[in-house]
Amino acid sequence: MLILGRMHITLKQLQIIEAVVQTRSYTLAAERLHMTQPAISMQMKQLEHNTGLILFERQGKRIVLTAAGQDVHQHSQQITSNYNDLIEAIREAKDLHTGRIKVSAATTANHLITQMIANFSKINKGIKVALKITNRERLVQQLQDFEPDIVLMGEPPSKLDLVSEQLIMNPLFVVAHPEHVLAKKNNIPLKEIAQYEFIVREQGSGTRAAIERFFKDRNEEFKSTLEMGSNEAIKHAVTADLGLGLVSLHSIKLELEADKLVILDVNQLPIKRFWHIVKRKGKHLLPAAKQFQDFMIKESKAYEESYKVFLKK
Ligand code: PGA
């Protein structure tokens, strides 16, 4: 309710102005607003009394705006339209079938998250999912800024207040060109593989950090030659026989199927990492986002199944 000195204007009164202007009749406006005709005319009388303006006049059977009424109507139209937008936005946000979800995922989870969104969108056509793919370092920044609803990433950062749930395993393997000297060798010792130079992801990548940690924990040196900003670039370099890669199984399915890359049989490998669904503590998930989160958990199991064949090779 707007109160200016003695001037009281309610949203209901503004909605009545709108309905009367559109229908040119108190009776039809009353029907539209599910009110009685006397209630409508009483509200308008009260508004005219409170504002000190005559807003409507009768022209035969029609009710039309006076000049002062037209001025008031111009503003009330804007307010009722904004109010209707607000109601629509609230309805959308609450409605399971028309919500919007902001998802961010690690570069390495690109294939997994895209598959999840594609399958989710097939059965939830009204829900819009906006996806951002970036490396771990930038995901942490986004979480810090409360930007995404849900994040799919490797280890959740410990320095932020988060809620996380572990999903499926994200195994990292050494990959090589099919003609590489080690391609057919079994049980390659980690020491031997550590003699080779690797093509690696950029600083800030979670995969890179995990690999360096893995070698350090085993007192082995990890040597790198080329540094690449994406898994795609690493795969291209390895298929061009420029060196070895140590990458997520989830990023090399097509290359393995096409025999463009092979997984080397290295002792102590794969490096066992896990995907996590992460959100900021206190970030309220709307129904659509909660539904997507449940879907991710279910879908990831099917995804893991589809990779079992490569784990046995
Ligand atoms: P990234 O992702 O290597 O693409 O940064 C993995 C992770 O989040 O740890």
XYZ file of C-alpha atoms and ligand atoms in Angstrom, residues 106-109 134-137 139 153-155 170 201 204-208 231 273 275, ligand 1:
31
model
C 35.170 -28.749 -15.226
C 36.643 -28.846 -18.731
C 37.342 -32.541 -18.232
C 33.688 -33.221 -17.374
C 35.948 -24.000 -17.482
C 38.909 -25.246 -15.484
C 39.035 -25.912 -11.762
C 40.582 -22.590 -10.800
C 35.122 -22.910 -11.036
C 34.060 -30.803 -10.618
C 36.858 -32.924 -9.151
C 37.838 -32.350 -5.521
C 37.027 -40.220 -12.914
C 47.015 -29.299 -19.043
C 44.816 -24.176 -12.706
C 43.550 -27.472 -14.111
C 42.403 -29.963 -11.464
C 43.677 -32.862 -13.575
C 47.155 -31.345 -13.726
C 41.952 -32.017 -23.262
C 39.708 -39.322 -8.919
C 33.454 -36.270 -9.777
P 40.039 -29.756 -14.988
O 38.959 -30.541 -14.132
O 41.301 -30.560 -15.070
O 39.349 -29.671 -16.309
O 40.256 -28.445 -14.299
C 39.100 -31.484 -13.198
C 38.789 -30.990 -11.788
O 37.843 -30.265 -11.543
O 39.530 -31.386 -10.874
